[in-house]
């Protein structure tokens, strides 16, 4: 009862990724909820946030020093009359209405620059005696001042709909007075582990049994991608039971399966989905780890969530734990991003120098667990020693994947290689 191999649907990494990105572009998140500002970190914004006032709301001094007319400093040293002191948050009535020729006001970082002044001289270039200050450095007009509205003008968009809420975005939302944000609901993502040998984490495994770990790595990745993981019961390698659980999984926004997609006699996932008239976009990608990865869509879940682009997307991720993790990152994440309401983004890579030579068989694009170390221009990377794509222990020691193009069989030490951070 093995799944029928269909090599025509084994795509290059790039083609497989394009297919996912295309399908993801057809998905539109619609359900939203209002959440407390801090709870919205990592979520996706459902409506643009606008500036409720100019930022900065006044011409802001970026230094402690003296607000001056720059023209007064054409000859140095220059002696100016101090007509006020402006601290951050100073009441308007305490701020000199204007700084005239030969005058200055001492000013603190973050304080409003008074009228008439066009620059701020840093306190380091001054010495004040009573109401007189001697200035020993010239400034150009505008120096050490951020003009009112230079960062954003009232009413202009600060954060676009579809943005992931990072620390900076949360800070920006706070600065515009938003204690709650409207975000998209988390896509409910079913996780279905398959395999006769797999037992629950709290079970005592028999001598040939394996504890389920993939559901947990996937749940973490789903959370990180803004989804809500729902762990289904473990499916045995039995077509009837598998079908029941796949049907249940398809009633969610996305179904991720792990295991049962290779060429083994008991790899039944594709077969069961074919019987359910599922559409397959690909049934393999020329990558390692993760070659047997499956991506498709099925109209079959009776209670599938109603949406324009009918049907539920599913991924069959290979069961080897590292394959599951890698194929999630490469393929499932963009779909989850889209379901979470996020604008599409490309995979991001950094580059580092290879510490020791790598030899591989060409033909597959490889994403191999590695350790990135060093700082600044001395970034170095090396593979972790591993026993192949079942080796979770090695992967837990890794902090990245080295990406090896399919046409390379040897990369010498010292070459720059692409690295995907994990
Ligand atoms: P499969 O893709 O079903 O052929 O499984 C490949 C390998 O991954 C086998 O060694 C399985 O025992 C292992 N495996 C499958 N599912 C899991 C899981 N949920 N947790 C840990 N290991 C798994
Ligand atoms: Mg299996």
Short mmCIF file of N, CA, C and O in Angstrom, two decimals, residues 101-149:
data_model
loop_
_atom_site.label_atom_id
_atom_site.label_comp_id
_atom_site.label_asym_id
_atom_site.label_seq_id
_atom_site.Cartn_x
_atom_site.Cartn_y
_atom_site.Cartn_z
N UNK A 101 19.52 87.93 18.88
CA UNK A 101 20.96 87.97 18.62
C UNK A 101 21.71 88.17 19.93
O UNK A 101 21.29 88.93 20.79
N UNK A 102 22.79 87.46 20.10
CA UNK A 102 23.61 87.59 21.31
C UNK A 102 23.03 86.88 22.51
O UNK A 102 23.60 86.93 23.60
N UNK A 103 21.89 86.20 22.31
CA UNK A 103 21.26 85.51 23.45
C UNK A 103 21.33 84.00 23.29
O UNK A 103 21.57 83.47 22.19
N UNK A 104 21.09 83.28 24.40
CA UNK A 104 21.03 81.83 24.38
C UNK A 104 20.19 81.37 25.56
O UNK A 104 19.89 82.16 26.45
N UNK A 105 19.76 80.09 25.51
CA UNK A 105 19.13 79.48 26.69
C UNK A 105 19.81 78.14 26.89
O UNK A 105 20.10 77.45 25.90
N UNK A 106 20.09 77.81 28.13
CA UNK A 106 20.65 76.48 28.35
C UNK A 106 19.51 75.47 28.14
O UNK A 106 18.34 75.75 28.44
N UNK A 107 19.83 74.33 27.56
CA UNK A 107 18.78 73.38 27.16
C UNK A 107 19.26 71.96 27.41
O UNK A 107 20.46 71.67 27.32
N UNK A 108 18.30 71.09 27.73
CA UNK A 108 18.64 69.68 28.02
C UNK A 108 18.15 68.79 26.86
O UNK A 108 17.24 69.15 26.13
N UNK A 109 18.76 67.62 26.79
CA UNK A 109 18.36 66.62 25.79
C UNK A 109 16.86 66.33 25.92
O UNK A 109 16.38 66.11 27.02
N UNK A 110 16.16 66.39 24.79
CA UNK A 110 14.74 66.07 24.80
C UNK A 110 13.85 67.27 25.09
O UNK A 110 12.63 67.15 25.13
N UNK A 111 14.46 68.44 25.30
CA UNK A 111 13.67 69.65 25.59
C UNK A 111 13.36 70.38 24.29
O UNK A 111 14.07 70.23 23.30
N UNK A 112 12.26 71.19 24.30
CA UNK A 112 11.89 71.93 23.08
C UNK A 112 12.83 73.12 22.85
O UNK A 112 13.09 73.89 23.77
N UNK A 113 13.28 73.24 21.62
CA UNK A 113 14.16 74.35 21.25
C UNK A 113 13.29 75.59 21.05
O UNK A 113 12.29 75.53 20.33
N UNK A 114 13.62 76.69 21.70
CA UNK A 114 12.77 77.88 21.61
C UNK A 114 12.87 78.56 20.24
O UNK A 114 13.83 78.31 19.49
N UNK A 115 11.90 79.42 19.95
CA UNK A 115 11.91 80.19 18.70
C UNK A 115 13.17 81.04 18.62
O UNK A 115 13.76 81.40 19.63
N UNK A 116 13.57 81.32 17.40
CA UNK A 116 14.76 82.15 17.20
C UNK A 116 16.05 81.34 17.15
O UNK A 116 16.93 81.66 16.37
N UNK A 117 16.15 80.29 17.97
CA UNK A 117 17.36 79.46 17.96
C UNK A 117 17.29 78.53 16.76
O UNK A 117 16.22 78.02 16.42
N UNK A 118 18.44 78.31 16.10
CA UNK A 118 18.44 77.38 14.97
C UNK A 118 19.46 76.25 15.16
O UNK A 118 19.69 75.45 14.26
N UNK A 119 20.09 76.20 16.34
CA UNK A 119 21.06 75.12 16.59
C UNK A 119 21.29 75.02 18.08
O UNK A 119 20.93 75.92 18.85
N UNK A 120 21.88 73.87 18.47
CA UNK A 120 22.24 73.66 19.87
C UNK A 120 23.73 73.34 19.91
O UNK A 120 24.22 72.51 19.15
N UNK A 121 24.45 74.06 20.79
CA UNK A 121 25.88 73.78 20.99
C UNK A 121 26.01 72.85 22.18
O UNK A 121 25.38 73.08 23.22
N UNK A 122 26.80 71.80 22.05
CA UNK A 122 26.96 70.86 23.16
C UNK A 122 27.62 71.55 24.35
O UNK A 122 28.52 72.37 24.19
N UNK A 123 27.17 71.17 25.55
CA UNK A 123 27.64 71.78 26.79
C UNK A 123 29.16 71.66 26.92
O UNK A 123 29.83 72.50 27.53
N UNK A 124 29.74 70.63 26.30
CA UNK A 124 31.19 70.41 26.33
C UNK A 124 31.98 71.60 25.77
O UNK A 124 33.15 71.76 26.08
N UNK A 125 31.33 72.41 24.91
CA UNK A 125 32.03 73.53 24.28
C UNK A 125 31.59 74.86 24.88
O UNK A 125 31.45 75.87 24.18
N UNK A 126 31.33 74.88 26.18
CA UNK A 126 30.82 76.09 26.81
C UNK A 126 31.39 76.22 28.22
O UNK A 126 31.78 75.22 28.82
N UNK A 127 31.44 77.48 28.71
CA UNK A 127 31.62 77.65 30.15
C UNK A 127 30.78 78.85 30.57
O UNK A 127 30.90 79.96 30.02
N UNK A 128 29.89 78.57 31.51
CA UNK A 128 28.92 79.59 31.92
C UNK A 128 29.40 80.25 33.21
O UNK A 128 29.83 79.56 34.14
N UNK A 129 29.33 81.57 33.25
CA UNK A 129 29.64 82.33 34.48
C UNK A 129 28.47 83.26 34.69
O UNK A 129 28.26 84.19 33.91
N UNK A 130 27.65 82.97 35.70
CA UNK A 130 26.45 83.77 35.94
C UNK A 130 25.54 83.69 34.73
O UNK A 130 25.20 82.59 34.28
N UNK A 131 25.16 84.84 34.18
CA UNK A 131 24.23 84.86 33.06
C UNK A 131 24.96 84.97 31.72
O UNK A 131 24.33 85.24 30.70
N UNK A 132 26.26 84.75 31.76
CA UNK A 132 27.06 84.81 30.53
C UNK A 132 27.64 83.42 30.26
O UNK A 132 28.01 82.70 31.19
N UNK A 133 27.67 83.06 28.98
CA UNK A 133 28.32 81.79 28.62
C UNK A 133 29.27 82.03 27.46
O UNK A 133 28.95 82.76 26.52
N UNK A 134 30.44 81.41 27.58
CA UNK A 134 31.43 81.50 26.51
C UNK A 134 31.33 80.22 25.67
O UNK A 134 31.39 79.11 26.21
N UNK A 135 31.16 80.39 24.37
CA UNK A 135 31.01 79.25 23.45
C UNK A 135 32.28 79.17 22.61
O UNK A 135 32.75 80.18 22.08
N UNK A 136 32.82 77.93 22.48
CA UNK A 136 34.11 77.78 21.79
C UNK A 136 34.01 76.92 20.54
O UNK A 136 35.01 76.45 20.01
N UNK A 137 32.78 76.66 20.06
CA UNK A 137 32.66 75.85 18.85
C UNK A 137 31.52 76.36 17.98
O UNK A 137 30.47 76.74 18.51
N UNK A 138 31.75 76.34 16.67
CA UNK A 138 30.69 76.76 15.77
C UNK A 138 29.72 75.60 15.51
O UNK A 138 30.09 74.44 15.64
N UNK A 139 28.50 75.97 15.16
CA UNK A 139 27.51 74.96 14.75
C UNK A 139 26.87 75.43 13.46
O UNK A 139 26.79 76.64 13.22
N UNK A 140 26.42 74.45 12.65
CA UNK A 140 25.69 74.84 11.45
C UNK A 140 24.21 74.89 11.80
O UNK A 140 23.77 74.27 12.78
N UNK A 141 23.45 75.65 11.02
CA UNK A 141 22.02 75.78 11.28
C UNK A 141 21.39 74.39 11.29
O UNK A 141 21.64 73.57 10.41
N UNK A 142 20.60 74.09 12.29
CA UNK A 142 19.92 72.79 12.39
C UNK A 142 20.67 71.77 13.23
O UNK A 142 20.10 70.71 13.58
N UNK A 143 21.93 72.07 13.57
CA UNK A 143 22.74 71.07 14.28
C UNK A 143 22.14 70.75 15.65
O UNK A 143 21.75 71.66 16.39
N UNK A 144 22.06 69.45 15.97
CA UNK A 144 21.57 68.95 17.27
C UNK A 144 20.10 69.27 17.54
O UNK A 144 19.67 69.31 18.69
N UNK A 145 19.35 69.48 16.45
CA UNK A 145 17.89 69.69 16.58
C UNK A 145 17.18 68.74 15.62
O UNK A 145 17.57 68.64 14.46
N UNK A 146 16.16 68.03 16.12
CA UNK A 146 15.26 67.29 15.22
C UNK A 146 14.02 68.15 15.04
O UNK A 146 13.30 68.41 16.01
N UNK A 147 13.76 68.64 13.80
CA UNK A 147 12.61 69.53 13.61
C UNK A 147 11.28 68.85 13.96
O UNK A 147 11.16 67.63 13.82
N UNK A 148 10.33 69.65 14.36
CA UNK A 148 8.98 69.13 14.62
C UNK A 148 8.47 68.35 13.41
O UNK A 148 8.58 68.81 12.27
N UNK A 149 7.93 67.13 13.66
CA UNK A 149 7.33 66.33 12.59
C UNK A 149 8.34 65.67 11.66
O UNK A 149 7.95 65.06 10.67
#
